[in-house]
Coordinates of C-alpha atoms in Angstrom, one line a residue:
M9 CA 64.5 -134.4 37.7
K10 CA 61.8 -132.4 39.7
N11 CA 63.9 -131.0 42.0
I12 CA 67.1 -130.9 39.8
F13 CA 64.2 -128.1 38.0
Y14 CA 63.1 -126.5 41.4
L15 CA 66.7 -125.7 42.3
I16 CA 68.0 -124.5 39.2
I17 CA 64.5 -122.2 39.0
I18 CA 66.0 -121.5 42.2
F19 CA 69.5 -120.7 41.6
S20 CA 68.5 -118.4 39.1
F21 CA 65.8 -116.2 40.7
T22 CA 68.6 -115.5 43.2
L23 CA 71.6 -114.7 41.1
L24 CA 68.6 -112.2 39.1
N25 CA 68.6 -110.7 42.0
A26 CA 72.1 -109.9 43.2
Q27 CA 72.6 -109.0 39.6
K28 CA 69.4 -106.5 40.1
S29 CA 70.9 -105.0 43.9
S30 CA 74.1 -104.9 41.3
N31 CA 72.4 -102.7 38.8
N32 CA 70.7 -100.7 40.5
S33 CA 70.7 -98.5 43.4
Y34 CA 68.7 -97.6 46.1
S35 CA 67.6 -94.6 47.9
I36 CA 66.8 -94.7 51.8
E37 CA 65.8 -91.9 54.0
Y38 CA 66.4 -91.7 57.2
E39 CA 65.5 -89.7 60.7
F40 CA 68.6 -89.7 63.0
V41 CA 68.1 -88.2 66.3
T42 CA 70.6 -87.8 69.0
T43 CA 69.7 -86.9 72.6
L44 CA 72.7 -85.0 74.1
G45 CA 70.7 -83.1 77.3
K46 CA 68.3 -82.6 74.4
T47 CA 67.1 -83.7 71.7
F48 CA 68.3 -83.1 68.0
K49 CA 66.6 -84.7 64.9
N50 CA 67.7 -84.6 61.5
N51 CA 67.3 -86.3 57.9
A52 CA 69.6 -88.3 56.3
V53 CA 70.5 -89.9 53.3
L54 CA 71.9 -93.1 51.9
K55 CA 72.3 -94.1 48.3
C56 CA 74.1 -96.9 47.8
N57 CA 74.3 -100.0 44.8
A58 CA 76.4 -103.6 45.9
K59 CA 80.2 -101.8 45.8
Q60 CA 78.9 -98.2 46.8
S61 CA 77.1 -95.5 48.7
I62 CA 77.2 -92.3 50.0
Y63 CA 75.4 -91.2 52.9
L64 CA 74.2 -87.4 53.6
L65 CA 73.5 -86.0 56.8
N66 CA 71.4 -82.3 56.5
K67 CA 73.0 -80.4 60.2
F68 CA 71.5 -77.8 62.2
Q69 CA 70.1 -74.4 60.6
E70 CA 72.4 -71.7 61.7
K71 CA 71.3 -70.2 64.6
D72 CA 72.9 -68.6 68.3
Q73 CA 72.4 -70.1 71.3
D74 CA 73.2 -69.8 74.8
I75 CA 74.0 -73.3 75.9
I76 CA 73.5 -73.8 79.9
D77 CA 75.9 -76.6 81.9
E78 CA 73.6 -78.2 83.9
N79 CA 76.3 -79.0 86.7
D80 CA 77.6 -75.7 87.3
D81 CA 75.1 -73.4 85.1
T82 CA 77.6 -71.8 83.0
V83 CA 77.6 -70.0 80.4
I84 CA 78.3 -71.0 77.0
H85 CA 77.5 -68.8 73.5
K86 CA 77.5 -71.1 70.7
N87 CA 76.7 -70.8 67.0
F88 CA 75.1 -73.6 65.1
K89 CA 75.5 -73.3 61.1
S90 CA 74.1 -75.7 58.8
I91 CA 76.5 -77.3 57.5
D92 CA 75.7 -80.6 55.5
S93 CA 78.3 -83.7 55.8
Y94 CA 79.1 -86.8 53.0
I95 CA 80.4 -89.8 54.0
S96 CA 81.0 -92.1 50.6
I97 CA 82.0 -96.1 51.0
N98 CA 83.4 -98.0 48.3
L99 CA 83.8 -101.9 48.9
I100 CA 86.0 -102.7 46.0
S101 CA 89.0 -99.7 47.1
K102 CA 88.3 -100.3 50.9
T103 CA 88.0 -96.7 51.4
I104 CA 85.7 -94.1 53.1
Y105 CA 86.2 -90.7 52.6
S106 CA 84.0 -88.2 54.8
T107 CA 84.3 -84.3 55.0
G108 CA 84.2 -83.1 59.1
N109 CA 84.4 -79.5 60.3
V110 CA 87.2 -78.7 63.2
D111 CA 86.7 -74.1 64.0
D112 CA 84.8 -73.5 61.0
K113 CA 87.0 -75.0 58.8
I114 CA 85.4 -78.3 56.8
Y115 CA 88.2 -81.1 56.1
K116 CA 88.0 -83.7 53.9
V117 CA 88.6 -86.6 55.9
N118 CA 90.4 -90.1 54.8
E119 CA 90.5 -93.6 56.2
T120 CA 91.7 -97.1 55.6
F121 CA 88.4 -100.0 55.4
P122 CA 87.7 -100.3 59.6
K123 CA 86.8 -103.7 60.7
M124 CA 83.1 -104.3 62.1
N125 CA 83.0 -107.6 64.0
W126 CA 79.3 -108.6 63.8
E127 CA 77.4 -111.0 65.9
L128 CA 74.3 -112.0 63.7
S129 CA 71.6 -113.3 66.5
E130 CA 70.1 -117.0 65.3
K131 CA 66.4 -116.5 67.5
K132 CA 63.1 -116.8 66.4
E133 CA 61.9 -113.7 69.0
D134 CA 64.9 -111.3 67.5
T135 CA 63.1 -110.3 64.4
K136 CA 60.6 -107.3 63.6
K137 CA 59.2 -105.6 60.8
I138 CA 60.3 -101.9 59.4
N139 CA 58.9 -100.3 56.4
N140 CA 57.1 -103.9 55.8
Y141 CA 60.4 -105.5 55.6
L142 CA 61.5 -108.3 57.9
C143 CA 64.8 -107.7 59.8
N144 CA 66.9 -110.0 61.3
K145 CA 68.7 -108.4 64.7
A146 CA 72.7 -108.2 64.8
T147 CA 75.1 -106.3 67.4
L148 CA 78.3 -104.3 67.1
K149 CA 81.0 -102.8 69.2
F150 CA 83.2 -100.1 67.5
R151 CA 85.2 -97.9 68.8
G152 CA 83.8 -97.1 72.0
R153 CA 80.4 -97.8 71.2
N154 CA 77.8 -101.3 71.2
Y155 CA 75.4 -101.1 68.4
V156 CA 72.5 -103.1 67.8
A157 CA 71.5 -103.1 64.4
W158 CA 67.9 -105.0 62.5
Y159 CA 69.0 -105.4 58.6
T160 CA 67.0 -107.2 55.8
T161 CA 68.1 -110.0 53.6
K162 CA 65.3 -108.9 51.5
I163 CA 67.5 -105.8 49.9
P164 CA 70.9 -108.0 49.9
I165 CA 73.5 -104.6 50.0
S166 CA 75.7 -104.5 52.7
F167 CA 75.4 -100.8 53.5
G168 CA 73.9 -99.1 56.1
P169 CA 73.3 -95.8 56.8
W170 CA 76.7 -93.5 58.4
K171 CA 79.6 -96.1 58.3
F172 CA 78.3 -99.1 58.9
T173 CA 78.7 -102.0 56.5
G174 CA 79.7 -105.7 56.4
L175 CA 75.6 -107.2 57.2
P176 CA 73.9 -109.7 55.1
G177 CA 72.0 -107.1 53.6
L178 CA 70.6 -103.4 54.0
I179 CA 70.6 -102.2 57.3
L180 CA 66.6 -99.9 58.3
E181 CA 67.7 -99.5 62.1
I182 CA 70.6 -99.1 64.4
Y183 CA 71.2 -97.2 67.3
D184 CA 74.3 -97.3 70.2
T185 CA 73.1 -99.2 73.7
T186 CA 73.1 -95.7 75.5
K187 CA 70.2 -94.5 72.9
T188 CA 72.4 -91.8 72.1
Y189 CA 72.4 -92.2 68.2
R190 CA 69.6 -93.6 66.7
W191 CA 69.1 -94.0 62.3
T192 CA 65.4 -95.9 61.1
A193 CA 64.6 -95.6 57.8
T194 CA 61.4 -93.4 57.3
K195 CA 61.6 -94.0 52.9
I196 CA 63.0 -96.4 50.9
K197 CA 62.8 -96.1 47.5
F198 CA 64.2 -98.4 44.0
P199 CA 65.0 -98.6 41.4
V200 CA 66.8 -94.7 41.0
T201 CA 67.0 -93.9 38.3
E202 CA 68.5 -90.6 38.6
K203 CA 72.7 -90.8 38.2
I204 CA 74.3 -90.5 41.3
D205 CA 78.2 -89.1 41.7
F206 CA 80.0 -92.1 44.2
E207 CA 83.0 -89.2 44.4
I208 CA 81.4 -86.4 44.5
V209 CA 83.7 -86.6 48.6
K210 CA 86.7 -87.2 46.9
K211 CA 86.1 -84.4 43.9
I212 CA 85.5 -81.5 46.8
K213 CA 88.2 -79.4 46.8
L214 CA 89.1 -79.3 50.8
S215 CA 92.0 -79.9 52.6
E216 CA 92.5 -83.5 53.0
I217 CA 94.2 -85.4 55.6
T218 CA 93.4 -89.1 57.4
L219 CA 91.0 -89.9 60.1
K220 CA 94.2 -89.4 62.8
E221 CA 95.2 -86.2 61.5
F222 CA 91.4 -85.4 62.3
V223 CA 91.2 -86.8 65.0
T224 CA 93.8 -84.9 66.6
K225 CA 92.8 -81.8 65.2
L226 CA 89.4 -82.6 67.2
D227 CA 91.3 -83.3 70.1
D228 CA 92.7 -79.9 70.0
E229 CA 90.6 -77.5 69.4
R230 CA 88.5 -79.7 72.4
K231 CA 90.8 -78.4 74.5
R232 CA 91.3 -75.3 73.4
R233 CA 88.2 -74.6 74.1
N234 CA 87.9 -75.9 77.6
D235 CA 91.0 -73.7 78.3
I236 CA 89.3 -70.6 76.6
M237 CA 86.2 -71.2 79.5
K238 CA 88.6 -72.3 82.7
K239 CA 89.7 -68.7 82.0
R240 CA 86.6 -67.6 82.5
L241 CA 85.2 -69.5 85.4
P242 CA 85.8 -67.5 88.9
K243 CA 88.4 -69.0 91.0
G244 CA 88.5 -72.3 91.9
V245 CA 85.2 -73.3 89.8
Q246 CA 86.5 -76.2 87.8
I247 CA 84.8 -77.9 84.9
E248 CA 85.1 -81.5 83.5
S249 CA 88.2 -82.5 81.2
S250 CA 88.6 -83.1 77.1
T251 CA 88.0 -86.1 77.2
S252 CA 84.7 -86.6 79.7
T253 CA 83.2 -83.8 77.7
N254 CA 83.5 -86.1 74.1
H255 CA 80.6 -86.3 72.6
S256 CA 81.6 -87.4 69.2
I257 CA 79.2 -90.9 67.8
E258 CA 83.5 -92.3 68.0
L259 CA 84.7 -92.4 71.1
K260 CA 88.1 -94.7 70.8
Y261 CA 89.9 -95.2 67.6
E262 CA 92.4 -98.4 66.6
W263 CA 95.2 -97.1 67.0
E264 CA 95.1 -95.5 70.5
K265 CA 96.1 -97.6 73.5
K266 CA 93.8 -99.9 75.3

């Protein structure tokens, strides 16, 4: 009888935690670091419950900058604008909506929910504490990059920064193996009392396109910029092709040939 009573208490406690996670929302602040020649740090916020999430990345402040190519000393003048980007995920409808810009034009991008085949480590040494939460290690191969993630089952929310989903707990840190992109949680708030608009991206009045259409526009713009730079170079001088200068988080897509 004692064992049965104990099991009932454990089950009730687990159910209560699941209900809390489902009915309440979390707000997680991340430090997002990119290393592309230079190191850039940005602030990102993920707000989520058990079913939906909204991710906001604060991009660079507007400024003019001359970038010198390390190989041939070519000076490229660029203007960085402060454009916040959103990613909205709905686990019920299996959809992702995001905002993205191509040559100063912002689009609303929709895509079918991508499949993420996580590999969960069972090694005892593959644990560490982040923000006082014990985290477990998982790895992922996704769209051309290999990732290492640290997630905590103490927060049974299947979300993380950017588009990452599918783990049995909240992702508190994740980075690709080249250390080009890294997200680390710096602050966790629960419960969130404010009303969160998880549909904000769908409501934004922008031209809506598919992810495939958006990637095509990015490739076209990259090629256009390369063509302009080629025309400005002295005769006989060459630059790398557009494919080799792709520094996007996503390098390959499901529809592309292997």
